[in-house]
Amino acid sequence: MLNPIKLVVWNIRGASRKDSLRYLKKICTHNKIRLLVLLEPMSDSPQLEVVRRFLGFDKAVGALHNKVWVFWFTELSLSFRELADQLLHMHIFFASGCSIHLSAVYARCSRVGRRDLWTALEGLAGEGVGPWLVAGDFNVISNTEERVGGSPANARNMEEFNDAIGNCSLSEVPFDGALFTWTNGRVW
């Protein structure tokens, strides 16, 4: 039986801040995280290496115009493809010979802006990539129960997102944790 790999995908905003770094290090060390994907690190490229060393990862890469940072240990081998300027697709190889695909999403905020993302995801699904995890910040919800506060959710945004999920034959992974993962104090 293979040991599971532990990974974190997190939209952090400010990855190189001291408080963020201390918290990240604690999470990665305590949970034995082997692959870390940070979305919207809001730090300059030179900070990537500083963060990598501080967190203790062997390797790191910045992608999508420095909007996505990936950190990993050498027991993994990764290959990367940037798609639609919103999607970093990784093929992750394990020493055992097994592999999985991970697509890290950092989506645009507008419905029209996300359409290239949906097309790219559907293209990957059409390639039959094998075991595939898609995670990240989609900047859209799939149903109204995923949001509290603010103006009503846009039905057309949700419809396009759900169509893409269906067209890719993706299913939601059960979530364990806080009911809402983001807030600005008015919207959750």
PDB file of C-alpha atoms in Angstrom:
ATOM      1  CA  MET A   1       0.000   0.000   0.000  1.00  0.00           C
ATOM      2  CA  LEU A   2       1.288   3.456  -0.924  1.00  0.00           C
ATOM      3  CA  ASN A   3       1.627   6.201   1.631  1.00  0.00           C
ATOM      4  CA  PRO A   4      -0.674   9.132   0.892  1.00  0.00           C
ATOM      5  CA  ILE A   5       0.923  12.408  -0.082  1.00  0.00           C
ATOM      6  CA  LYS A   6      -0.131  15.399   1.922  1.00  0.00           C
ATOM      7  CA  LEU A   7      -0.587  18.630   0.040  1.00  0.00           C
ATOM      8  CA  VAL A   8      -2.000  22.070   0.648  1.00  0.00           C
ATOM      9  CA  VAL A   9      -3.441  24.483  -1.909  1.00  0.00           C
ATOM     10  CA  TRP A  10      -3.987  27.891  -0.335  1.00  0.00           C
ATOM     11  CA  ASN A  11      -4.873  31.389  -1.526  1.00  0.00           C
ATOM     12  CA  ILE A  12      -2.718  33.180   1.002  1.00  0.00           C
ATOM     13  CA  ARG A  13      -2.156  36.825  -0.113  1.00  0.00           C
ATOM     14  CA  GLY A  14       1.186  37.804   1.286  1.00  0.00           C
ATOM     15  CA  ALA A  15       3.182  34.587   1.484  1.00  0.00           C
ATOM     16  CA  SER A  16       6.454  36.276   2.428  1.00  0.00           C
ATOM     17  CA  ARG A  17       5.067  38.198   5.441  1.00  0.00           C
ATOM     18  CA  LYS A  18       6.666  37.002   8.677  1.00  0.00           C
ATOM     19  CA  ASP A  19       3.368  36.016  10.300  1.00  0.00           C
ATOM     20  CA  SER A  20       2.309  34.095   7.182  1.00  0.00           C
ATOM     21  CA  LEU A  21       5.662  32.329   6.970  1.00  0.00           C
ATOM     22  CA  ARG A  22       5.577  31.236  10.601  1.00  0.00           C
ATOM     23  CA  TYR A  23       2.037  29.901  10.185  1.00  0.00           C
ATOM     24  CA  LEU A  24       2.899  28.116   6.934  1.00  0.00           C
ATOM     25  CA  LYS A  25       5.968  26.523   8.472  1.00  0.00           C
ATOM     26  CA  LYS A  26       3.928  25.299  11.429  1.00  0.00           C
ATOM     27  CA  ILE A  27       1.266  23.782   9.149  1.00  0.00           C
ATOM     28  CA  CYS A  28       3.792  22.163   6.807  1.00  0.00           C
ATOM     29  CA  THR A  29       5.935  20.730   9.597  1.00  0.00           C
ATOM     30  CA  HIS A  30       3.086  19.516  11.812  1.00  0.00           C
ATOM     31  CA  ASN A  31       1.196  17.889   8.908  1.00  0.00           C
ATOM     32  CA  LYS A  32       4.255  16.641   6.990  1.00  0.00           C
ATOM     33  CA  ILE A  33       3.176  18.489   3.840  1.00  0.00           C
ATOM     34  CA  ARG A  34       5.108  17.254   0.778  1.00  0.00           C
ATOM     35  CA  LEU A  35       3.595  19.600  -1.831  1.00  0.00           C
ATOM     36  CA  LEU A  36       2.480  23.184  -1.211  1.00  0.00           C
ATOM     37  CA  VAL A  37       0.712  25.385  -3.752  1.00  0.00           C
ATOM     38  CA  LEU A  38       0.257  29.038  -2.843  1.00  0.00           C
ATOM     39  CA  LEU A  39      -2.132  31.178  -4.859  1.00  0.00           C
ATOM     40  CA  GLU A  40      -1.815  34.938  -4.947  1.00  0.00           C
ATOM     41  CA  PRO A  41       1.375  35.078  -2.857  1.00  0.00           C
ATOM     42  CA  MET A  42       1.554  38.858  -3.444  1.00  0.00           C
ATOM     43  CA  SER A  43       5.338  38.758  -3.267  1.00  0.00           C
ATOM     44  CA  ASP A  44       8.105  39.458  -5.732  1.00  0.00           C
ATOM     45  CA  SER A  45       9.787  36.549  -7.517  1.00  0.00           C
ATOM     46  CA  PRO A  46      13.037  36.871  -5.514  1.00  0.00           C
ATOM     47  CA  GLN A  47      11.020  36.137  -2.360  1.00  0.00           C
ATOM     48  CA  LEU A  48      10.155  32.684  -3.721  1.00  0.00           C
ATOM     49  CA  GLU A  49      13.613  31.363  -2.869  1.00  0.00           C
ATOM     50  CA  VAL A  50      13.555  32.981   0.581  1.00  0.00           C
ATOM     51  CA  VAL A  51      10.197  31.349   1.300  1.00  0.00           C
ATOM     52  CA  ARG A  52      11.380  27.974  -0.044  1.00  0.00           C
ATOM     53  CA  ARG A  53      14.407  27.959   2.235  1.00  0.00           C
ATOM     54  CA  PHE A  54      12.439  29.135   5.273  1.00  0.00           C
ATOM     55  CA  LEU A  55       9.800  26.427   4.794  1.00  0.00           C
ATOM     56  CA  GLY A  56      12.452  23.763   4.133  1.00  0.00           C
ATOM     57  CA  PHE A  57      11.249  22.551   0.737  1.00  0.00           C
ATOM     58  CA  ASP A  58      13.771  21.203  -1.768  1.00  0.00           C
ATOM     59  CA  LYS A  59      12.333  22.881  -4.860  1.00  0.00           C
ATOM     60  CA  ALA A  60      10.063  25.755  -5.848  1.00  0.00           C
ATOM     61  CA  VAL A  61       8.673  27.329  -8.983  1.00  0.00           C
ATOM     62  CA  GLY A  62       6.651  30.472  -9.645  1.00  0.00           C
ATOM     63  CA  ALA A  63       4.073  30.380 -12.433  1.00  0.00           C
ATOM     64  CA  LEU A  64       1.225  32.311 -14.030  1.00  0.00           C
ATOM     65  CA  HIS A  65       3.054  35.618 -13.795  1.00  0.00           C
ATOM     66  CA  ASN A  66       4.028  34.867 -10.188  1.00  0.00           C
ATOM     67  CA  LYS A  67       0.395  34.331  -9.119  1.00  0.00           C
ATOM     68  CA  VAL A  68       1.074  30.688  -8.194  1.00  0.00           C
ATOM     69  CA  TRP A  69       4.005  29.296  -6.215  1.00  0.00           C
ATOM     70  CA  VAL A  70       4.662  25.562  -5.917  1.00  0.00           C
ATOM     71  CA  PHE A  71       6.988  23.981  -3.340  1.00  0.00           C
ATOM     72  CA  TRP A  72       7.902  20.290  -3.156  1.00  0.00           C
ATOM     73  CA  PHE A  73      10.400  17.720  -1.948  1.00  0.00           C
ATOM     74  CA  THR A  74      12.693  15.761  -4.280  1.00  0.00           C
ATOM     75  CA  GLU A  75      10.860  12.487  -3.631  1.00  0.00           C
ATOM     76  CA  LEU A  76       8.376  13.942  -6.138  1.00  0.00           C
ATOM     77  CA  SER A  77       9.074  14.812  -9.747  1.00  0.00           C
ATOM     78  CA  LEU A  78       6.848  17.465 -11.306  1.00  0.00           C
ATOM     79  CA  SER A  79       6.239  18.676 -14.829  1.00  0.00           C
ATOM     80  CA  PHE A  80       4.265  21.855 -15.485  1.00  0.00           C
ATOM     81  CA  ARG A  81       1.970  23.369 -18.133  1.00  0.00           C
ATOM     82  CA  GLU A  82       0.510  26.859 -17.883  1.00  0.00           C
ATOM     83  CA  LEU A  83      -2.915  27.144 -19.513  1.00  0.00           C
ATOM     84  CA  ALA A  84      -5.382  30.003 -19.993  1.00  0.00           C
ATOM     85  CA  ASP A  85      -3.261  32.302 -17.819  1.00  0.00           C
ATOM     86  CA  GLN A  86      -5.333  30.979 -14.877  1.00  0.00           C
ATOM     87  CA  LEU A  87      -4.374  27.324 -14.653  1.00  0.00           C
ATOM     88  CA  LEU A  88      -1.144  25.606 -13.704  1.00  0.00           C
ATOM     89  CA  HIS A  89      -1.377  21.926 -14.576  1.00  0.00           C
ATOM     90  CA  MET A  90       1.107  19.598 -12.914  1.00  0.00           C
ATOM     91  CA  HIS A  91       1.914  15.985 -13.560  1.00  0.00           C
ATOM     92  CA  ILE A  92       3.298  14.595 -10.308  1.00  0.00           C
ATOM     93  CA  PHE A  93       5.436  11.451 -10.389  1.00  0.00           C
ATOM     94  CA  PHE A  94       6.163   9.394  -7.282  1.00  0.00           C
ATOM     95  CA  ALA A  95       9.237   7.246  -6.684  1.00  0.00           C
ATOM     96  CA  SER A  96       6.901   4.219  -6.706  1.00  0.00           C
ATOM     97  CA  GLY A  97       6.164   4.828 -10.405  1.00  0.00           C
ATOM     98  CA  CYS A  98       2.619   6.098  -9.810  1.00  0.00           C
ATOM     99  CA  SER A  99       1.525   9.557 -10.866  1.00  0.00           C
ATOM    100  CA  ILE A 100      -1.377  11.978 -10.530  1.00  0.00           C
ATOM    101  CA  HIS A 101      -2.350  15.240 -12.140  1.00  0.00           C
ATOM    102  CA  LEU A 102      -3.042  18.411 -10.181  1.00  0.00           C
ATOM    103  CA  SER A 103      -4.451  21.567 -11.700  1.00  0.00           C
ATOM    104  CA  ALA A 104      -4.032  24.674  -9.558  1.00  0.00           C
ATOM    105  CA  VAL A 105      -6.554  27.356 -10.461  1.00  0.00           C
ATOM    106  CA  TYR A 106      -6.294  31.063  -9.858  1.00  0.00           C
ATOM    107  CA  ALA A 107      -9.330  32.296 -11.779  1.00  0.00           C
ATOM    108  CA  ARG A 108     -10.227  35.732 -12.999  1.00  0.00           C
ATOM    109  CA  CYS A 109     -13.012  37.573 -11.235  1.00  0.00           C
ATOM    110  CA  SER A 110     -15.301  38.064 -14.229  1.00  0.00           C
ATOM    111  CA  ARG A 111     -17.490  35.457 -15.940  1.00  0.00           C
ATOM    112  CA  VAL A 112     -16.086  36.362 -19.355  1.00  0.00           C
ATOM    113  CA  GLY A 113     -12.537  36.257 -17.988  1.00  0.00           C
ATOM    114  CA  ARG A 114     -13.071  32.716 -16.685  1.00  0.00           C
ATOM    115  CA  ARG A 115     -14.306  31.274 -19.985  1.00  0.00           C
ATOM    116  CA  ASP A 116     -10.758  30.510 -21.188  1.00  0.00           C
ATOM    117  CA  LEU A 117     -10.226  28.650 -17.916  1.00  0.00           C
ATOM    118  CA  TRP A 118     -13.315  26.489 -18.447  1.00  0.00           C
ATOM    119  CA  THR A 119     -12.177  25.714 -21.992  1.00  0.00           C
ATOM    120  CA  ALA A 120      -8.686  24.765 -20.759  1.00  0.00           C
ATOM    121  CA  LEU A 121     -10.090  22.490 -18.044  1.00  0.00           C
ATOM    122  CA  GLU A 122     -12.421  20.825 -20.538  1.00  0.00           C
ATOM    123  CA  GLY A 123      -9.449  20.309 -22.859  1.00  0.00           C
ATOM    124  CA  LEU A 124      -7.501  18.586 -20.084  1.00  0.00           C
ATOM    125  CA  ALA A 125     -10.499  16.391 -19.286  1.00  0.00           C
ATOM    126  CA  GLY A 126     -10.646  15.436 -22.978  1.00  0.00           C
ATOM    127  CA  GLU A 127      -7.023  14.283 -22.817  1.00  0.00           C
ATOM    128  CA  GLY A 128      -8.028  11.640 -20.262  1.00  0.00           C
ATOM    129  CA  VAL A 129      -5.247  12.654 -17.905  1.00  0.00           C
ATOM    130  CA  GLY A 130      -5.934   9.885 -15.354  1.00  0.00           C
ATOM    131  CA  PRO A 131      -6.190  10.592 -11.628  1.00  0.00           C
ATOM    132  CA  TRP A 132      -6.787  14.337 -11.509  1.00  0.00           C
ATOM    133  CA  LEU A 133      -7.310  16.831  -8.708  1.00  0.00           C
ATOM    134  CA  VAL A 134      -8.418  20.379  -9.508  1.00  0.00           C
ATOM    135  CA  ALA A 135      -8.059  22.883  -6.659  1.00  0.00           C
ATOM    136  CA  GLY A 136      -7.712  26.581  -6.127  1.00  0.00           C
ATOM    137  CA  ASP A 137      -9.533  29.887  -6.207  1.00  0.00           C
ATOM    138  CA  PHE A 138     -12.262  29.808  -8.855  1.00  0.00           C
ATOM    139  CA  ASN A 139     -13.710  33.198  -7.863  1.00  0.00           C
ATOM    140  CA  VAL A 140     -17.178  31.699  -8.264  1.00  0.00           C
ATOM    141  CA  ILE A 141     -19.428  29.401  -6.263  1.00  0.00           C
ATOM    142  CA  SER A 142     -21.379  26.380  -7.456  1.00  0.00           C
ATOM    143  CA  ASN A 143     -24.531  26.997  -5.373  1.00  0.00           C
ATOM    144  CA  THR A 144     -26.060  29.692  -3.209  1.00  0.00           C
ATOM    145  CA  GLU A 145     -25.374  27.806   0.049  1.00  0.00           C
ATOM    146  CA  GLU A 146     -21.646  28.434  -0.451  1.00  0.00           C
ATOM    147  CA  ARG A 147     -22.040  32.146   0.248  1.00  0.00           C
ATOM    148  CA  VAL A 148     -23.521  34.346   2.973  1.00  0.00           C
ATOM    149  CA  GLY A 149     -23.856  38.130   2.820  1.00  0.00           C
ATOM    150  CA  GLY A 150     -23.436  40.671   0.080  1.00  0.00           C
ATOM    151  CA  SER A 151     -25.538  40.860  -3.047  1.00  0.00           C
ATOM    152  CA  PRO A 152     -27.194  37.685  -4.343  1.00  0.00           C
ATOM    153  CA  ALA A 153     -24.922  35.282  -6.204  1.00  0.00           C
ATOM    154  CA  ASN A 154     -25.008  35.541  -9.991  1.00  0.00           C
ATOM    155  CA  ALA A 155     -26.920  32.570 -11.421  1.00  0.00           C
ATOM    156  CA  ARG A 156     -25.152  32.764 -14.810  1.00  0.00           C
ATOM    157  CA  ASN A 157     -21.734  32.612 -13.121  1.00  0.00           C
ATOM    158  CA  MET A 158     -22.785  29.519 -11.182  1.00  0.00           C
ATOM    159  CA  GLU A 159     -24.301  27.942 -14.309  1.00  0.00           C
ATOM    160  CA  GLU A 160     -21.078  28.321 -16.325  1.00  0.00           C
ATOM    161  CA  PHE A 161     -19.000  26.966 -13.424  1.00  0.00           C
ATOM    162  CA  ASN A 162     -21.299  23.984 -12.951  1.00  0.00           C
ATOM    163  CA  ASP A 163     -21.342  23.308 -16.697  1.00  0.00           C
ATOM    164  CA  ALA A 164     -17.531  23.210 -16.694  1.00  0.00           C
ATOM    165  CA  ILE A 165     -17.497  20.877 -13.674  1.00  0.00           C
ATOM    166  CA  GLY A 166     -19.963  18.580 -15.422  1.00  0.00           C
ATOM    167  CA  ASN A 167     -18.178  18.733 -18.788  1.00  0.00           C
ATOM    168  CA  CYS A 168     -14.950  17.693 -17.040  1.00  0.00           C
ATOM    169  CA  SER A 169     -16.703  14.885 -15.106  1.00  0.00           C
ATOM    170  CA  LEU A 170     -15.318  16.343 -11.877  1.00  0.00           C
ATOM    171  CA  SER A 171     -16.867  15.677  -8.498  1.00  0.00           C
ATOM    172  CA  GLU A 172     -16.457  17.563  -5.255  1.00  0.00           C
ATOM    173  CA  VAL A 173     -14.069  16.146  -2.683  1.00  0.00           C
ATOM    174  CA  PRO A 174     -15.631  16.112   0.798  1.00  0.00           C
ATOM    175  CA  PHE A 175     -14.376  19.057   2.785  1.00  0.00           C
ATOM    176  CA  ASP A 176     -13.350  19.000   6.428  1.00  0.00           C
ATOM    177  CA  GLY A 177     -12.945  22.351   8.101  1.00  0.00           C
ATOM    178  CA  ALA A 178     -14.575  25.745   8.429  1.00  0.00           C
ATOM    179  CA  LEU A 179     -17.846  26.148   6.563  1.00  0.00           C
ATOM    180  CA  PHE A 180     -16.529  29.252   4.763  1.00  0.00           C
ATOM    181  CA  THR A 181     -12.936  29.613   3.616  1.00  0.00           C
ATOM    182  CA  TRP A 182     -12.853  33.328   2.817  1.00  0.00           C
ATOM    183  CA  THR A 183     -14.361  36.553   4.129  1.00  0.00           C
ATOM    184  CA  ASN A 184     -13.953  40.260   3.746  1.00  0.00           C
ATOM    185  CA  GLY A 185     -16.073  40.886   6.856  1.00  0.00           C
ATOM    186  CA  ARG A 186     -19.302  41.332   4.870  1.00  0.00           C
ATOM    187  CA  VAL A 187     -19.335  38.287   2.598  1.00  0.00           C
ATOM    188  CA  TRP A 188     -18.412  34.735   3.573  1.00  0.00           C
TER     189      TRP A 188
END
